[in-house]
mmCIF file of N, CA and C in Angstrom:
data_model
loop_
_atom_site.group_PDB
_atom_site.id
_atom_site.type_symbol
_atom_site.label_atom_id
_atom_site.label_comp_id
_atom_site.label_asym_id
_atom_site.label_seq_id
_atom_site.Cartn_x
_atom_site.Cartn_y
_atom_site.Cartn_z
ATOM 1 N N MET R 1 2.566 73.421 113.418
ATOM 2 C CA MET R 1 1.145 73.731 113.407
ATOM 3 C C MET R 1 0.640 73.752 114.845
ATOM 4 N N LEU R 2 -0.027 74.820 115.185
ATOM 5 C CA LEU R 2 -0.654 74.925 116.492
ATOM 6 C C LEU R 2 -2.021 74.256 116.415
ATOM 7 N N ASP R 3 -2.285 73.375 117.376
ATOM 8 C CA ASP R 3 -3.533 72.623 117.399
ATOM 9 C C ASP R 3 -4.098 72.680 118.813
ATOM 10 N N PHE R 4 -5.376 72.494 118.960
ATOM 11 C CA PHE R 4 -6.024 72.530 120.271
ATOM 12 C C PHE R 4 -6.570 71.153 120.649
ATOM 13 N N ASN R 5 -6.113 70.118 119.976
ATOM 14 C CA ASN R 5 -6.585 68.762 120.248
ATOM 15 C C ASN R 5 -5.558 67.983 121.044
ATOM 16 N N ASN R 6 -6.032 66.993 121.785
ATOM 17 C CA ASN R 6 -5.132 66.090 122.501
ATOM 18 C C ASN R 6 -4.350 65.269 121.484
ATOM 19 N N ILE R 7 -3.077 65.062 121.775
ATOM 20 C CA ILE R 7 -2.239 64.323 120.824
ATOM 21 C C ILE R 7 -1.991 62.876 121.246
ATOM 22 N N SER R 8 -2.419 62.514 122.462
ATOM 23 C CA SER R 8 -2.243 61.132 122.901
ATOM 24 C C SER R 8 -3.292 60.788 123.951
ATOM 25 N N GLY R 9 -3.290 59.535 124.348
ATOM 26 C CA GLY R 9 -4.210 59.085 125.384
ATOM 27 C C GLY R 9 -5.576 58.729 124.852
ATOM 28 N N LYS R 10 -6.484 58.459 125.780
ATOM 29 C CA LYS R 10 -7.820 58.006 125.379
ATOM 30 C C LYS R 10 -8.623 59.092 124.671
ATOM 31 N N ASN R 11 -8.267 60.351 124.879
ATOM 32 C CA ASN R 11 -8.977 61.454 124.230
ATOM 33 C C ASN R 11 -8.225 62.015 123.037
ATOM 34 N N LYS R 12 -7.357 61.215 122.453
ATOM 35 C CA LYS R 12 -6.556 61.650 121.304
ATOM 36 C C LYS R 12 -7.469 62.181 120.200
ATOM 37 N N GLY R 13 -7.129 63.362 119.691
ATOM 38 C CA GLY R 13 -7.904 63.959 118.616
ATOM 39 C C GLY R 13 -9.084 64.800 119.071
ATOM 40 N N LYS R 14 -9.397 64.764 120.359
ATOM 41 C CA LYS R 14 -10.526 65.550 120.875
ATOM 42 C C LYS R 14 -10.040 66.917 121.352
ATOM 43 N N LEU R 15 -10.936 67.873 121.299
ATOM 44 C CA LEU R 15 -10.638 69.246 121.691
ATOM 45 C C LEU R 15 -10.160 69.313 123.137
ATOM 46 N N GLN R 16 -9.069 70.038 123.339
ATOM 47 C CA GLN R 16 -8.559 70.276 124.687
ATOM 48 C C GLN R 16 -8.997 71.678 125.100
ATOM 49 N N ILE R 17 -10.035 71.727 125.912
ATOM 50 C CA ILE R 17 -10.660 72.987 126.319
ATOM 51 C C ILE R 17 -9.640 73.920 126.978
ATOM 52 N N THR R 18 -8.730 73.367 127.765
ATOM 53 C CA THR R 18 -7.739 74.184 128.471
ATOM 54 C C THR R 18 -6.903 75.004 127.497
ATOM 55 N N LYS R 19 -6.407 74.363 126.456
ATOM 56 C CA LYS R 19 -5.581 75.061 125.465
ATOM 57 C C LYS R 19 -6.377 76.137 124.733
ATOM 58 N N LEU R 20 -7.590 75.798 124.329
ATOM 59 C CA LEU R 20 -8.426 76.750 123.597
ATOM 60 C C LEU R 20 -8.780 77.949 124.482
ATOM 61 N N ALA R 21 -9.132 77.686 125.734
ATOM 62 C CA ALA R 21 -9.484 78.766 126.658
ATOM 63 C C ALA R 21 -8.302 79.712 126.851
ATOM 64 N N LYS R 22 -7.122 79.157 127.000
ATOM 65 C CA LYS R 22 -5.922 79.984 127.176
ATOM 66 C C LYS R 22 -5.682 80.833 125.924
ATOM 67 N N TYR R 23 -5.822 80.236 124.749
ATOM 68 C CA TYR R 23 -5.613 80.965 123.505
ATOM 69 C C TYR R 23 -6.607 82.117 123.360
ATOM 70 N N LEU R 24 -7.861 81.871 123.746
ATOM 71 C CA LEU R 24 -8.912 82.875 123.608
ATOM 72 C C LEU R 24 -8.942 83.880 124.763
ATOM 73 N N GLY R 25 -8.205 83.577 125.842
ATOM 74 C CA GLY R 25 -8.239 84.455 127.009
ATOM 75 C C GLY R 25 -9.546 84.335 127.767
ATOM 76 N N LYS R 26 -10.128 83.138 127.767
ATOM 77 C CA LYS R 26 -11.399 82.878 128.452
ATOM 78 C C LYS R 26 -11.189 81.859 129.563
ATOM 79 N N ASN R 27 -12.149 81.778 130.471
ATOM 80 C CA ASN R 27 -12.115 80.750 131.510
ATOM 81 C C ASN R 27 -12.523 79.408 130.917
ATOM 82 N N GLU R 28 -11.914 78.354 131.435
ATOM 83 C CA GLU R 28 -12.302 77.011 130.988
ATOM 84 C C GLU R 28 -13.777 76.767 131.233
ATOM 85 N N SER R 29 -14.276 77.257 132.369
ATOM 86 C CA SER R 29 -15.691 77.027 132.706
ATOM 87 C C SER R 29 -16.625 77.643 131.658
ATOM 88 N N THR R 30 -16.212 78.754 131.077
ATOM 89 C CA THR R 30 -17.008 79.391 130.029
ATOM 90 C C THR R 30 -17.135 78.464 128.821
ATOM 91 N N LEU R 31 -16.004 77.870 128.421
ATOM 92 C CA LEU R 31 -16.034 76.982 127.253
ATOM 93 C C LEU R 31 -16.714 75.652 127.564
ATOM 94 N N ARG R 32 -16.570 75.166 128.792
ATOM 95 C CA ARG R 32 -17.266 73.928 129.163
ATOM 96 C C ARG R 32 -18.778 74.133 129.138
ATOM 97 N N ALA R 33 -19.221 75.294 129.597
ATOM 98 C CA ALA R 33 -20.660 75.613 129.549
ATOM 99 C C ALA R 33 -21.119 75.718 128.099
ATOM 100 N N LEU R 34 -20.282 76.324 127.261
ATOM 101 C CA LEU R 34 -20.614 76.445 125.841
ATOM 102 C C LEU R 34 -20.715 75.068 125.190
ATOM 103 N N LYS R 35 -19.833 74.169 125.605
ATOM 104 C CA LYS R 35 -19.848 72.801 125.069
ATOM 105 C C LYS R 35 -21.184 72.121 125.350
ATOM 106 N N LYS R 36 -21.737 72.379 126.525
ATOM 107 C CA LYS R 36 -23.021 71.781 126.891
ATOM 108 C C LYS R 36 -24.202 72.493 126.238
ATOM 109 N N LYS R 37 -24.179 73.827 126.257
ATOM 110 C CA LYS R 37 -25.345 74.595 125.829
ATOM 111 C C LYS R 37 -25.353 74.934 124.341
ATOM 112 N N ASN R 38 -24.171 75.062 123.744
ATOM 113 C CA ASN R 38 -24.107 75.451 122.342
ATOM 114 C C ASN R 38 -22.868 74.837 121.680
ATOM 115 N N PRO R 39 -22.867 73.519 121.469
ATOM 116 C CA PRO R 39 -21.690 72.850 120.904
ATOM 117 C C PRO R 39 -21.305 73.351 119.512
ATOM 118 N N LYS R 40 -22.286 73.815 118.751
ATOM 119 C CA LYS R 40 -21.983 74.343 117.419
ATOM 120 C C LYS R 40 -21.116 75.604 117.525
ATOM 121 N N MET R 41 -21.436 76.465 118.482
ATOM 122 C CA MET R 41 -20.647 77.680 118.690
ATOM 123 C C MET R 41 -19.227 77.330 119.128
ATOM 124 N N LEU R 42 -19.092 76.329 119.984
ATOM 125 C CA LEU R 42 -17.763 75.901 120.418
ATOM 126 C C LEU R 42 -16.956 75.386 119.230
ATOM 127 N N LYS R 43 -17.603 74.629 118.359
ATOM 128 C CA LYS R 43 -16.922 74.110 117.166
ATOM 129 C C LYS R 43 -16.459 75.261 116.268
ATOM 130 N N ILE R 44 -17.293 76.265 116.114
ATOM 131 C CA ILE R 44 -16.938 77.426 115.296
ATOM 132 C C ILE R 44 -15.755 78.177 115.925
ATOM 133 N N LEU R 45 -15.789 78.365 117.253
ATOM 134 C CA LEU R 45 -14.665 78.997 117.942
ATOM 135 C C LEU R 45 -13.382 78.184 117.769
ATOM 136 N N HIS R 46 -13.518 76.878 117.861
ATOM 137 C CA HIS R 46 -12.369 75.987 117.704
ATOM 138 C C HIS R 46 -11.767 76.116 116.306
ATOM 139 N N LEU R 47 -12.607 76.028 115.286
ATOM 140 C CA LEU R 47 -12.114 76.115 113.912
ATOM 141 C C LEU R 47 -11.536 77.493 113.597
ATOM 142 N N GLY R 48 -12.212 78.528 114.071
ATOM 143 C CA GLY R 48 -11.717 79.882 113.855
ATOM 144 C C GLY R 48 -10.382 80.121 114.546
ATOM 145 N N SER R 49 -10.246 79.604 115.755
ATOM 146 C CA SER R 49 -8.987 79.745 116.493
ATOM 147 C C SER R 49 -7.875 78.953 115.825
ATOM 148 N N LEU R 50 -8.215 77.788 115.328
ATOM 149 C CA LEU R 50 -7.229 76.971 114.620
ATOM 150 C C LEU R 50 -6.713 77.715 113.395
ATOM 151 N N CYS R 51 -7.611 78.319 112.651
ATOM 152 C CA CYS R 51 -7.210 79.104 111.477
ATOM 153 C C CYS R 51 -6.373 80.308 111.890
ATOM 154 N N ASP R 52 -6.832 81.039 112.890
ATOM 155 C CA ASP R 52 -6.128 82.235 113.341
ATOM 156 C C ASP R 52 -4.722 81.897 113.848
ATOM 157 N N ALA R 53 -4.613 80.854 114.640
ATOM 158 C CA ALA R 53 -3.325 80.467 115.223
ATOM 159 C C ALA R 53 -2.328 80.017 114.164
ATOM 160 N N ASN R 54 -2.830 79.551 113.029
ATOM 161 C CA ASN R 54 -1.959 79.048 111.971
ATOM 162 C C ASN R 54 -1.946 79.948 110.739
ATOM 163 N N SER R 55 -2.409 81.176 110.912
ATOM 164 C CA SER R 55 -2.409 82.187 109.840
ATOM 165 C C SER R 55 -3.116 81.714 108.570
ATOM 166 N N VAL R 56 -4.221 81.009 108.752
ATOM 167 C CA VAL R 56 -5.040 80.582 107.618
ATOM 168 C C VAL R 56 -6.052 81.693 107.360
ATOM 169 N N THR R 57 -6.032 82.216 106.163
ATOM 170 C CA THR R 57 -6.897 83.341 105.819
ATOM 171 C C THR R 57 -8.234 82.871 105.257
ATOM 172 N N GLU R 58 -9.148 83.816 105.122
ATOM 173 C CA GLU R 58 -10.442 83.514 104.509
ATOM 174 C C GLU R 58 -10.231 83.034 103.070
ATOM 175 N N GLU R 59 -9.284 83.652 102.386
ATOM 176 C CA GLU R 59 -8.963 83.249 101.008
ATOM 177 C C GLU R 59 -8.453 81.805 100.966
ATOM 178 N N ASP R 60 -7.632 81.424 101.937
ATOM 179 C CA ASP R 60 -7.142 80.040 102.016
ATOM 180 C C ASP R 60 -8.312 79.065 102.154
ATOM 181 N N ILE R 61 -9.261 79.422 102.999
ATOM 182 C CA ILE R 61 -10.421 78.554 103.223
ATOM 183 C C ILE R 61 -11.254 78.432 101.950
ATOM 184 N N LYS R 62 -11.460 79.552 101.272
ATOM 185 C CA LYS R 62 -12.213 79.516 100.016
ATOM 186 C C LYS R 62 -11.514 78.622 98.998
ATOM 187 N N ASN R 63 -10.191 78.695 98.920
ATOM 188 C CA ASN R 63 -9.433 77.848 97.994
ATOM 189 C C ASN R 63 -9.584 76.371 98.352
ATOM 190 N N ILE R 64 -9.562 76.063 99.632
ATOM 191 C CA ILE R 64 -9.734 74.668 100.076
ATOM 192 C C ILE R 64 -11.116 74.158 99.685
ATOM 193 N N VAL R 65 -12.150 74.981 99.915
ATOM 194 C CA VAL R 65 -13.518 74.591 99.567
ATOM 195 C C VAL R 65 -13.642 74.385 98.061
ATOM 196 N N ASN R 66 -13.051 75.276 97.273
ATOM 197 C CA ASN R 66 -13.092 75.128 95.814
ATOM 198 C C ASN R 66 -12.406 73.848 95.366
ATOM 199 N N LEU R 67 -11.258 73.538 95.953
ATOM 200 C CA LEU R 67 -10.563 72.287 95.605
ATOM 201 C C LEU R 67 -11.409 71.070 95.977
ATOM 202 N N LYS R 68 -12.041 71.137 97.128
ATOM 203 C CA LYS R 68 -12.898 70.032 97.569
ATOM 204 C C LYS R 68 -14.071 69.842 96.612
ATOM 205 N N GLU R 69 -14.680 70.948 96.193
ATOM 206 C CA GLU R 69 -15.804 70.872 95.254
ATOM 207 C C GLU R 69 -15.353 70.295 93.915
ATOM 208 N N LYS R 70 -14.192 70.698 93.440
ATOM 209 C CA LYS R 70 -13.678 70.171 92.175
ATOM 210 C C LYS R 70 -13.392 68.681 92.296
ATOM 211 N N LYS R 71 -12.815 68.276 93.418
ATOM 212 C CA LYS R 71 -12.522 66.859 93.640
ATOM 213 C C LYS R 71 -13.819 66.049 93.639
ATOM 214 N N ASN R 72 -14.836 66.550 94.342
ATOM 215 C CA ASN R 72 -16.122 65.850 94.387
ATOM 216 C C ASN R 72 -16.769 65.783 93.008
ATOM 217 N N LEU R 73 -16.631 66.842 92.228
ATOM 218 C CA LEU R 73 -17.189 66.867 90.881
ATOM 219 C C LEU R 73 -16.490 65.830 90.004
ATOM 220 N N ILE R 74 -15.175 65.773 90.102
ATOM 221 C CA ILE R 74 -14.402 64.795 89.306
ATOM 222 C C ILE R 74 -14.802 63.374 89.702
ATOM 223 N N TRP R 75 -14.905 63.109 91.012
ATOM 224 C CA TRP R 75 -15.248 61.767 91.448
ATOM 225 C C TRP R 75 -16.680 61.381 91.068
ATOM 226 N N SER R 76 -17.563 62.357 90.975
ATOM 227 C CA SER R 76 -18.954 62.037 90.635
ATOM 228 C C SER R 76 -19.064 61.525 89.194
ATOM 229 N N PHE R 77 -18.117 61.849 88.326
ATOM 230 C CA PHE R 77 -18.132 61.370 86.942
ATOM 231 C C PHE R 77 -17.584 59.955 86.807
ATOM 232 N N HIS R 78 -16.922 59.456 87.841
ATOM 233 C CA HIS R 78 -16.343 58.113 87.783
ATOM 234 C C HIS R 78 -17.342 57.020 88.110
ATOM 235 N N PHE R 79 -18.505 57.378 88.620
ATOM 236 C CA PHE R 79 -19.462 56.328 89.035
ATOM 237 C C PHE R 79 -20.713 56.365 88.250
#
């Protein structure tokens, strides 16, 4: 699985701008500015790139959302 997050150190699990910028063919400074001015857009780029890099389709995402909704519905009947 291709991921854009740090795998170790104090920033483990956090987005690695360098990797994402290289994947997108953008300058790191562009993404750092986006992180400050529009973090939601950066998150969307990150998630979209993660899906694209791992061949996750729109249909795959819809199936995941449907499974999540079914799981939440089932759990709501237990309480």
